[in-house]
CSV table of C-alpha atoms and ligand atoms in Angstrom, one decimal:
chain,number,residue,atom,x,y,z
A,1,UNK,CA,19.7,40.2,46.6
A,2,UNK,CA,19.6,40.2,50.5
A,3,UNK,CA,18.1,36.7,51.3
A,4,UNK,CA,15.8,36.0,54.1
A,5,UNK,CA,13.1,38.7,53.5
A,6,UNK,CA,13.1,39.0,49.8
A,7,UNK,CA,13.4,35.4,49.1
A,8,UNK,CA,10.2,34.4,50.7
A,9,UNK,CA,8.5,37.5,48.7
A,10,UNK,CA,9.8,36.1,45.2
A,11,UNK,CA,7.3,35.2,42.8
A,12,UNK,CA,7.4,33.7,38.9
A,13,UNK,CA,6.7,36.2,36.1
A,14,UNK,CA,3.6,34.8,35.1
A,15,UNK,CA,3.1,36.7,31.9
A,16,UNK,CA,6.6,35.0,30.5
A,17,UNK,CA,5.3,31.5,31.7
A,18,UNK,CA,2.0,32.0,29.6
A,19,UNK,CA,4.0,33.2,26.8
A,20,UNK,CA,5.8,30.1,26.6
A,21,UNK,CA,2.9,28.1,27.2
A,22,UNK,CA,1.3,29.6,24.3
A,23,UNK,CA,4.4,29.4,22.1
A,24,UNK,CA,4.8,25.9,22.4
A,25,UNK,CA,1.2,25.2,22.4
A,26,UNK,CA,1.2,26.7,18.7
A,27,UNK,CA,3.5,23.6,17.7
A,28,UNK,CA,1.1,20.9,16.7
A,29,UNK,CA,-1.6,23.1,17.4
A,30,UNK,CA,-5.2,21.8,17.0
A,31,UNK,CA,-7.9,24.5,16.9
A,32,UNK,CA,-11.7,23.7,17.4
A,33,UNK,CA,-14.9,25.3,16.1
A,34,UNK,CA,-15.3,27.3,19.4
A,35,UNK,CA,-12.0,28.8,19.8
A,36,UNK,CA,-10.4,25.4,21.5
A,37,UNK,CA,-6.5,25.5,21.2
A,38,UNK,CA,-5.1,22.1,21.8
A,39,UNK,CA,-2.1,19.9,20.6
A,40,UNK,CA,-1.0,16.9,18.5
A,41,UNK,CA,2.6,16.1,19.3
A,42,UNK,CA,2.5,12.5,19.6
A,43,UNK,CA,5.9,11.0,21.1
A,44,UNK,CA,8.7,10.9,18.6
A,45,UNK,CA,6.7,12.6,15.6
A,46,UNK,CA,7.9,15.6,13.8
A,47,UNK,CA,5.9,17.8,16.2
A,48,UNK,CA,7.3,16.2,19.0
A,49,UNK,CA,10.6,17.0,17.6
A,50,UNK,CA,9.9,20.8,17.1
A,51,UNK,CA,8.2,21.0,20.7
A,52,UNK,CA,11.3,19.5,22.0
A,53,UNK,CA,13.8,22.1,19.8
A,54,UNK,CA,11.7,24.9,20.9
A,55,UNK,CA,12.1,23.9,24.9
A,56,UNK,CA,15.6,22.8,24.3
A,57,UNK,CA,16.5,26.3,22.7
A,58,UNK,CA,14.9,28.2,25.9
A,59,UNK,CA,16.8,26.2,28.1
A,60,UNK,CA,20.0,26.5,26.3
A,61,UNK,CA,19.2,30.5,26.2
A,62,UNK,CA,19.1,30.4,30.0
A,63,UNK,CA,22.7,28.7,30.1
A,64,UNK,CA,21.6,25.3,31.3
A,65,UNK,CA,23.8,22.4,31.0
A,66,UNK,CA,21.5,20.3,28.8
A,67,UNK,CA,21.9,16.4,28.5
A,68,UNK,CA,20.0,14.3,26.3
A,69,UNK,CA,20.0,10.4,27.3
A,70,UNK,CA,19.9,7.3,25.2
A,71,UNK,CA,16.0,7.2,25.6
A,72,UNK,CA,15.6,10.9,24.5
A,73,UNK,CA,14.9,12.1,27.8
A,74,UNK,CA,16.2,15.7,28.2
A,75,UNK,CA,17.6,17.3,31.5
A,76,UNK,CA,18.8,20.7,31.8
A,77,UNK,CA,20.8,21.9,35.0
A,78,UNK,CA,21.1,25.0,36.6
A,79,UNK,CA,24.4,24.7,38.8
A,80,UNK,CA,24.2,25.1,42.4
A,81,UNK,CA,27.2,26.5,44.7
A,82,UNK,CA,27.8,22.7,45.6
A,83,UNK,CA,28.2,20.8,42.6
A,84,UNK,CA,28.6,17.7,44.2
A,85,UNK,CA,25.2,17.9,46.1
A,86,UNK,CA,22.4,15.9,44.6
A,87,UNK,CA,20.3,18.1,42.6
A,88,UNK,CA,16.4,19.1,43.1
A,89,UNK,CA,14.2,18.0,39.9
A,90,UNK,CA,11.4,19.7,38.2
A,91,UNK,CA,9.9,17.9,35.3
A,92,UNK,CA,7.3,16.3,33.2
A,93,UNK,CA,6.6,15.7,29.5
A,94,UNK,CA,5.9,17.7,26.6
A,95,UNK,CA,4.5,14.8,24.1
A,96,UNK,CA,0.5,15.2,24.2
A,97,UNK,CA,-2.2,12.5,22.9
A,98,UNK,CA,-3.9,13.4,19.7
A,99,UNK,CA,-6.6,15.5,21.1
A,100,UNK,CA,-4.2,17.0,23.6
A,101,UNK,CA,-4.1,20.3,25.4
A,102,UNK,CA,-1.5,23.2,25.8
A,103,UNK,CA,-1.1,22.6,29.8
A,104,UNK,CA,-0.9,18.6,30.4
A,105,UNK,CA,2.8,17.7,30.8
A,106,UNK,CA,4.1,21.4,29.4
A,107,UNK,CA,3.0,23.3,32.6
A,108,UNK,CA,5.5,21.3,34.4
A,109,UNK,CA,8.1,21.8,32.1
A,110,UNK,CA,7.6,25.4,31.4
A,111,UNK,CA,6.8,26.0,35.1
A,112,UNK,CA,10.5,24.5,36.0
A,113,UNK,CA,11.9,26.7,33.2
A,114,UNK,CA,10.2,29.6,34.9
A,115,UNK,CA,11.4,28.7,38.3
A,116,UNK,CA,15.1,28.6,37.1
A,117,UNK,CA,14.8,31.9,35.2
A,118,UNK,CA,13.2,33.6,38.2
A,119,UNK,CA,16.0,32.6,40.3
A,120,UNK,CA,18.5,33.6,38.0
A,121,UNK,CA,17.2,37.3,37.4
A,122,UNK,CA,16.4,37.7,40.9
A,123,UNK,CA,20.4,36.5,41.7
A,124,UNK,CA,19.5,34.0,44.0
A,125,UNK,CA,21.8,31.1,44.4
A,126,UNK,CA,21.3,27.8,46.2
A,127,UNK,CA,23.6,25.0,47.5
A,128,UNK,CA,22.2,22.4,45.3
A,129,UNK,CA,22.1,22.2,41.6
A,130,UNK,CA,18.4,22.5,40.4
A,131,UNK,CA,17.3,20.7,37.3
A,132,UNK,CA,14.5,20.7,34.9
A,133,UNK,CA,13.5,17.7,32.6
A,134,UNK,CA,11.1,16.5,30.1
A,135,UNK,CA,10.8,12.8,29.7
A,136,UNK,CA,9.9,10.8,26.7
A,137,UNK,CA,6.8,9.2,25.6
A,138,UNK,CA,4.9,10.1,29.0
A,139,UNK,CA,1.3,9.5,27.3
A,140,UNK,CA,2.3,6.1,25.9
A,141,UNK,CA,-0.6,6.6,23.7
A,142,UNK,CA,1.7,5.6,20.5
A,143,UNK,CA,4.4,3.8,22.2
A,144,UNK,CA,3.4,2.1,25.4
A,145,UNK,CA,3.8,1.7,28.4
A,146,UNK,CA,3.1,5.0,29.5
A,147,UNK,CA,5.8,7.3,31.4
A,148,UNK,CA,8.3,5.0,29.3
A,149,UNK,CA,11.0,7.7,29.3
A,150,UNK,CA,10.9,8.2,33.3
A,151,UNK,CA,10.6,4.4,33.7
A,152,UNK,CA,14.0,3.9,31.7
A,153,UNK,CA,15.4,7.0,33.8
A,154,UNK,CA,15.0,5.3,36.8
A,155,UNK,CA,16.1,1.6,35.8
A,156,UNK,CA,12.5,0.4,35.7
A,157,UNK,CA,12.7,-0.8,31.9
A,158,UNK,CA,15.9,-1.6,29.9
A,159,UNK,CA,17.0,1.0,27.5
A,160,UNK,CA,17.0,-1.6,24.7
A,161,UNK,CA,13.3,-3.0,25.4
A,162,UNK,CA,12.2,0.5,25.1
A,163,UNK,CA,14.3,0.9,22.0
A,164,UNK,CA,12.5,-2.2,20.6
A,165,UNK,CA,9.0,-0.8,21.5
A,166,UNK,CA,6.5,-0.6,18.4
A,167,UNK,CA,4.1,2.1,17.8
A,168,UNK,CA,0.3,1.4,18.1
A,169,UNK,CA,-0.5,3.4,14.8
A,170,UNK,CA,2.2,2.7,12.2
A,171,UNK,CA,4.2,-0.1,14.1
A,172,UNK,CA,7.4,2.0,13.8
A,173,UNK,CA,10.2,1.1,16.0
A,174,UNK,CA,11.0,3.4,18.9
A,175,UNK,CA,14.5,3.5,18.5
A,176,UNK,CA,14.4,4.4,14.8
A,177,UNK,CA,11.9,7.2,15.5
A,178,UNK,CA,14.3,8.7,18.1
A,179,UNK,CA,17.2,8.6,15.7
A,180,UNK,CA,15.0,9.9,13.0
A,181,UNK,CA,14.2,13.1,15.4
A,182,UNK,CA,17.9,13.5,16.4
A,183,UNK,CA,17.2,12.6,20.1
A,184,UNK,CA,19.1,9.7,20.9
A,185,UNK,CA,21.3,11.0,23.2
A,186,UNK,CA,25.0,10.3,24.8
A,187,UNK,CA,24.1,10.1,28.2
A,188,UNK,CA,23.4,6.5,29.6
A,189,UNK,CA,20.4,5.1,31.2
A,190,UNK,CA,19.3,4.7,34.0
A,191,UNK,CA,20.7,7.9,35.4
A,192,UNK,CA,23.6,8.1,37.4
A,193,UNK,CA,22.5,11.5,38.7
A,194,UNK,CA,19.8,10.5,41.2
A,195,UNK,CA,17.9,13.7,42.3
A,196,UNK,CA,17.7,14.9,46.0
A,197,UNK,CA,14.0,15.3,45.4
A,198,UNK,CA,11.5,15.3,42.5
A,199,UNK,CA,8.7,18.1,42.2
A,200,UNK,CA,6.1,17.9,39.2
A,201,UNK,CA,3.7,20.8,38.7
A,202,UNK,CA,0.6,19.3,36.8
A,203,UNK,CA,-3.2,19.9,35.9
A,204,UNK,CA,-5.6,17.8,37.7
A,205,UNK,CA,-7.2,16.8,34.4
A,206,UNK,CA,-10.3,15.8,36.5
A,207,UNK,CA,-13.0,17.6,37.9
A,208,UNK,CA,-12.4,17.8,41.8
A,209,UNK,CA,-10.5,20.8,42.4
A,210,UNK,CA,-12.8,22.9,40.3
A,211,UNK,CA,-15.9,21.4,42.0
A,212,UNK,CA,-14.6,22.2,45.5
A,213,UNK,CA,-13.4,25.3,44.4
A,214,UNK,CA,-9.8,24.7,45.5
A,215,UNK,CA,-6.7,26.3,44.1
A,216,UNK,CA,-4.0,23.7,44.7
A,217,UNK,CA,-4.3,20.1,44.7
A,218,UNK,CA,-1.8,18.2,47.3
A,219,UNK,CA,-1.1,15.1,45.5
A,220,UNK,CA,-0.5,12.1,47.7
A,221,UNK,CA,0.0,9.7,45.1
A,222,UNK,CA,-1.0,7.9,41.6
A,223,UNK,CA,-3.6,5.2,41.4
A,224,UNK,CA,-2.6,1.7,40.1
A,225,UNK,CA,-3.1,1.6,35.8
A,226,UNK,CA,-3.4,-1.6,33.9
A,227,UNK,CA,-3.5,-1.4,29.9
A,228,UNK,CA,-4.5,-4.5,27.9
A,229,UNK,CA,-4.5,-4.8,24.3
A,230,UNK,CA,-7.0,-7.6,23.5
A,231,UNK,CA,-7.0,-9.2,19.7
A,232,UNK,CA,-10.5,-11.2,18.7
A,233,UNK,CA,-10.0,-12.9,15.5
A,234,UNK,CA,-13.2,-14.4,13.9
A,235,UNK,CA,-13.5,-15.0,10.2
A,236,UNK,CA,-14.3,-12.2,7.5
A,237,UNK,CA,-17.4,-13.2,5.3
A,238,UNK,CA,-19.7,-11.7,3.0
A,239,UNK,CA,-22.4,-9.3,4.8
A,240,UNK,CA,-25.0,-10.3,2.6
A,241,UNK,CA,-24.6,-13.9,2.1
A,242,UNK,CA,-23.6,-15.1,5.3
A,243,UNK,CA,-26.5,-16.6,7.2
A,244,UNK,CA,-26.4,-15.3,11.1
A,245,UNK,CA,-26.1,-18.9,12.3
A,246,UNK,CA,-22.6,-19.3,10.2
A,247,UNK,CA,-21.1,-16.2,11.5
A,248,UNK,CA,-17.9,-16.1,13.5
A,249,UNK,CA,-18.1,-12.0,14.2
A,250,UNK,CA,-15.3,-10.7,16.5
A,251,UNK,CA,-17.3,-7.4,16.5
A,252,UNK,CA,-19.9,-9.1,18.9
A,253,UNK,CA,-17.5,-10.1,21.6
A,254,UNK,CA,-15.4,-6.9,21.1
A,255,UNK,CA,-18.7,-4.9,21.8
A,256,UNK,CA,-19.7,-6.9,24.5
A,257,UNK,CA,-16.4,-6.3,26.4
A,258,UNK,CA,-16.9,-2.7,25.8
A,259,UNK,CA,-20.1,-2.6,27.3
A,260,UNK,CA,-19.2,-4.9,30.3
A,261,UNK,CA,-15.9,-2.9,31.1
A,262,UNK,CA,-18.4,0.1,31.7
A,263,UNK,CA,-20.9,-2.1,33.7
A,264,UNK,CA,-18.0,-3.2,36.0
A,265,UNK,CA,-16.6,0.1,36.6
A,266,UNK,CA,-20.1,1.3,37.7
A,267,UNK,CA,-20.5,-1.8,39.8
A,268,UNK,CA,-17.3,-1.5,41.5
A,269,UNK,CA,-17.9,2.4,42.2
A,270,UNK,CA,-15.1,4.0,44.4
A,271,UNK,CA,-12.3,5.0,42.2
A,272,UNK,CA,-12.7,2.3,39.8
A,273,UNK,CA,-12.6,3.6,36.1
A,274,UNK,CA,-12.5,1.5,32.9
A,275,UNK,CA,-12.1,2.8,29.3
A,276,UNK,CA,-11.8,1.3,25.9
A,277,UNK,CA,-10.1,3.9,23.7
A,278,UNK,CA,-9.0,2.2,20.9
A,279,UNK,CA,-11.4,-0.3,18.8
A,280,UNK,CA,-9.6,-1.1,15.6
A,281,UNK,CA,-11.8,-3.2,13.2
A,282,UNK,CA,-10.3,-5.2,10.1
A,283,UNK,CA,-10.7,-4.7,7.4
A,284,UNK,CA,-13.1,-2.2,8.4
A,285,UNK,CA,-15.5,-2.3,5.4
A,286,UNK,CA,-19.2,-1.8,5.2
A,287,UNK,CA,-19.9,-5.1,3.5
A,288,UNK,CA,-17.4,-7.4,5.3
A,289,UNK,CA,-18.2,-9.4,8.6
A,290,UNK,CA,-14.8,-8.3,10.5
A,291,UNK,CA,-11.9,-10.8,10.5
A,292,UNK,CA,-10.3,-9.3,13.8
A,293,UNK,CA,-10.7,-6.6,16.0
A,294,UNK,CA,-8.3,-4.9,18.4
A,295,UNK,CA,-9.1,-3.0,21.4
A,296,UNK,CA,-7.2,-1.6,24.1
A,297,UNK,CA,-8.5,-1.9,27.7
A,298,UNK,CA,-7.8,0.8,30.3
A,299,UNK,CA,-8.7,0.0,34.0
A,300,UNK,CA,-7.3,2.0,37.3
A,301,UNK,CA,-8.0,1.8,40.8
A,302,UNK,CA,-6.3,3.4,43.8
A,303,UNK,CA,-6.2,0.3,45.5
A,304,UNK,CA,-4.3,-2.9,43.6
A,305,UNK,CA,-6.3,-5.6,45.0
A,306,UNK,CA,-9.3,-4.3,43.4
A,307,UNK,CA,-7.6,-3.6,40.5
A,308,UNK,CA,-6.4,-7.1,40.1
A,309,UNK,CA,-10.0,-8.4,40.7
A,310,UNK,CA,-11.4,-6.2,37.9
A,311,UNK,CA,-8.5,-7.3,35.4
A,312,UNK,CA,-9.4,-11.0,36.3
A,313,UNK,CA,-13.0,-10.4,35.7
A,314,UNK,CA,-12.5,-8.5,32.3
A,315,UNK,CA,-10.3,-11.5,31.0
A,316,UNK,CA,-12.6,-14.1,32.2
A,317,UNK,CA,-15.5,-12.4,30.4
A,318,UNK,CA,-13.6,-11.5,27.4
A,319,UNK,CA,-12.6,-15.1,27.1
A,320,UNK,CA,-16.2,-16.6,27.5
A,321,UNK,CA,-17.5,-13.7,24.8
A,322,UNK,CA,-15.0,-14.5,22.1
A,323,UNK,CA,-15.6,-18.5,22.5
A,324,UNK,CA,-19.3,-18.0,22.5
A,325,UNK,CA,-19.2,-16.4,19.0
A,326,UNK,CA,-16.5,-19.1,17.9
A,327,UNK,CA,-13.7,-16.4,17.9
A,328,UNK,CA,-10.1,-16.5,19.3
A,329,UNK,CA,-8.6,-14.2,21.7
A,330,UNK,CA,-5.1,-13.1,22.2
A,331,UNK,CA,-4.2,-10.7,25.2
A,332,UNK,CA,-1.0,-8.5,25.9
A,333,UNK,CA,-0.4,-6.2,28.7
A,334,UNK,CA,0.8,-3.0,27.2
A,335,UNK,CA,1.1,-1.3,30.6
A,336,UNK,CA,0.8,-2.0,34.3
A,337,UNK,CA,1.9,0.2,37.6
A,338,UNK,CA,0.7,-0.4,41.0
A,339,UNK,CA,-0.4,2.4,42.9
A,340,UNK,CA,2.2,5.0,44.5
A,341,UNK,CA,2.3,6.8,47.3
A,342,UNK,CA,4.4,10.0,47.8
A,343,UNK,CA,6.8,10.8,50.4
A,344,UNK,CA,4.8,12.1,53.1
A,345,UNK,CA,7.2,14.9,54.1
A,346,UNK,CA,7.1,16.0,50.5
A,347,UNK,CA,3.1,16.2,50.6
A,348,UNK,CA,3.4,18.2,53.8
A,349,UNK,CA,5.7,20.6,52.3
A,350,UNK,CA,3.4,21.2,49.2
A,351,UNK,CA,0.5,21.6,51.7
A,352,UNK,CA,2.4,24.0,53.9
A,353,UNK,CA,4.1,26.3,51.2
A,354,UNK,CA,0.4,26.3,49.3
A,355,UNK,CA,-1.2,27.5,52.5
A,356,UNK,CA,1.5,29.9,53.4
A,357,UNK,CA,0.9,31.5,50.0
A,358,UNK,CA,-2.8,31.9,50.8
A,359,UNK,CA,-4.3,29.3,48.5
A,360,UNK,CA,-6.8,26.8,49.3
A,361,UNK,CA,-5.6,23.2,49.3
A,362,UNK,CA,-7.0,19.5,49.2
A,363,UNK,CA,-5.2,16.2,49.3
A,364,UNK,CA,-6.0,14.1,46.5
A,365,UNK,CA,-4.4,11.0,44.6
A,366,UNK,CA,-3.7,11.3,40.9
A,367,UNK,CA,-6.4,9.5,38.4
A,368,UNK,CA,-3.9,10.2,35.7
A,369,UNK,CA,-0.3,8.6,35.4
A,370,UNK,CA,2.7,10.8,35.6
A,371,UNK,CA,6.5,10.8,35.5
A,372,UNK,CA,6.5,11.7,39.3
A,373,UNK,CA,5.4,8.2,39.9
A,374,UNK,CA,8.4,6.7,38.5
A,375,UNK,CA,10.7,9.2,40.1
A,376,UNK,CA,9.0,8.3,43.4
A,377,UNK,CA,10.9,5.0,42.8
A,378,UNK,CA,14.3,6.5,43.6
A,379,UNK,CA,13.6,9.8,45.5
A,380,UNK,CA,11.4,11.9,47.7
A,381,UNK,CA,8.6,13.0,45.2
A,382,UNK,CA,5.5,15.2,45.2
A,383,UNK,CA,2.9,16.8,42.6
A,384,UNK,CA,1.1,20.3,42.9
A,385,UNK,CA,-2.1,20.2,41.0
A,386,UNK,CA,-3.9,23.1,39.8
A,387,UNK,CA,-7.7,23.2,38.4
A,388,UNK,CA,-8.7,21.9,35.0
A,389,UNK,CA,-11.7,23.8,33.8
A,390,UNK,CA,-14.7,21.6,33.3
A,391,UNK,CA,-12.2,18.9,34.5
A,392,UNK,CA,-11.2,18.4,30.7
A,393,UNK,CA,-8.0,16.9,29.6
A,394,UNK,CA,-7.1,14.6,26.6
A,395,UNK,CA,-9.2,17.2,24.8
A,396,UNK,CA,-8.3,20.1,22.9
A,397,UNK,CA,-10.6,22.4,25.2
A,398,UNK,CA,-8.3,21.6,27.9
A,399,UNK,CA,-7.7,24.8,29.9
A,400,UNK,CA,-6.4,26.2,33.1
A,401,UNK,CA,-7.0,29.9,34.4
A,402,UNK,CA,-3.8,32.2,34.3
A,403,UNK,CA,-4.3,32.7,38.1
A,404,UNK,CA,-4.2,29.1,38.8
A,405,UNK,CA,-1.2,28.6,36.8
A,406,UNK,CA,0.6,31.3,38.6
A,407,UNK,CA,-0.4,29.9,42.0
A,408,UNK,CA,0.9,26.4,41.1
A,409,UNK,CA,4.0,27.8,39.7
A,410,UNK,CA,4.9,30.0,42.8
A,411,UNK,CA,4.4,26.9,45.0
A,412,UNK,CA,6.8,24.9,42.7
A,413,UNK,CA,9.3,27.9,43.2
A,414,UNK,CA,9.2,28.0,46.9
A,415,UNK,CA,9.0,23.8,47.1
A,416,UNK,CA,12.3,24.1,44.9
A,417,UNK,CA,14.0,26.9,46.8
A,418,UNK,CA,13.3,25.0,50.1
A,419,UNK,CA,14.7,21.9,48.9
A,420,UNK,CA,18.0,23.4,46.9
A,421,UNK,CA,18.8,25.5,50.3
A,422,UNK,CA,19.4,29.3,49.0
A,423,UNK,CA,22.7,30.9,50.2
B,501,HGY,O1,-2.6,7.7,30.9
B,501,HGY,C1,-2.3,8.4,31.7
B,501,HGY,O2,-2.8,8.6,32.8
B,501,HGY,C2,-1.1,9.6,31.4
B,501,HGY,O3,-1.9,10.8,30.5
B,501,HGY,N1,-0.2,8.9,30.4
B,502,MN,MN1,0.7,14.5,31.9
B,503,MN,MN1,-1.9,13.1,29.3
């Protein structure tokens, strides 16, 4: 193909991309009463294995060199003219939450695959190799912390510590699950193949782009994330015979903590958010005053000082609430990442390329965590957001319009082309 003119006109094949999104979305599919089509592929479950197998088969069909590392990250490489040049990497995740969608993470991986197939089919060669990856357990919903695979990939967590992580649902050991699904790979971690740059295409998962009628989100960074597990222990007793004055009911402080988290976020305003998504009562029986309650508190803020203030306030409140009820409190940090800023040059490029393709753009931080925030530790990194319908994600109704998917994937295509240097 004659470079210069036609390379600038190059576009992805959106029908092919949408078909792969649909095919991958059929694995672990969850259908709702109003036509919702989501996914449940929690990390290292059989559904995750089936999703991995399908994506790896597509990578191999394209003749890519597929490497699986010791924590199950999968990196597929399309060779460049200069094999010694550091690669340009795209990627995201294909594990989902239990009420997940077909686009969260999957779009970034399948969009990357589509970019490579488009270049191959048009005979466009680049100096740098180009990679597309999916990282293990980005969601952290089963094995904390979130972004676990990419954190190990960049050297932020040892492989051994990650392999010994325990699942929140069934206490399974991560390393055993990785072996069970056949994705404990031979490639060492952290990676020795530091990318020249990393670009992640992702749905916004919030309402901002849709509310403002914007097509491309130019992501400036990721807000700080703090996950804490709180175990409040009281004394189980008979619901009918135990006078109120004698109770040590952990439900009471647990409920107060949930209400306080919400109140605090409203009081702090700005980007502060607080969520209690896990609330496990034991023994969880109608006629038994609970023995213990385990809750997971997720607080986030774009400003780390404010985030630390929120964390400190909630721990103080929880300690007092448990004490008043005669209960004990144990806490454990499940995940904590400071806010991350992406490289100005990469942010500028996403904005320039999106505008050159005629799209409206908006600069914004990411409310959700992403693998990009880990890759940003080792190379220039940016993200491309596309709108989420009704701002919904981590919900089986998650949806992004086909035209927006094409827009995002084409910005990814030209971002990667520029970085990989067409020859
Ligand atoms: O929790 C998050 O922000 C991401 O979905 N792992
Ligand atoms: Mn995601
Ligand atoms: Mn997610």
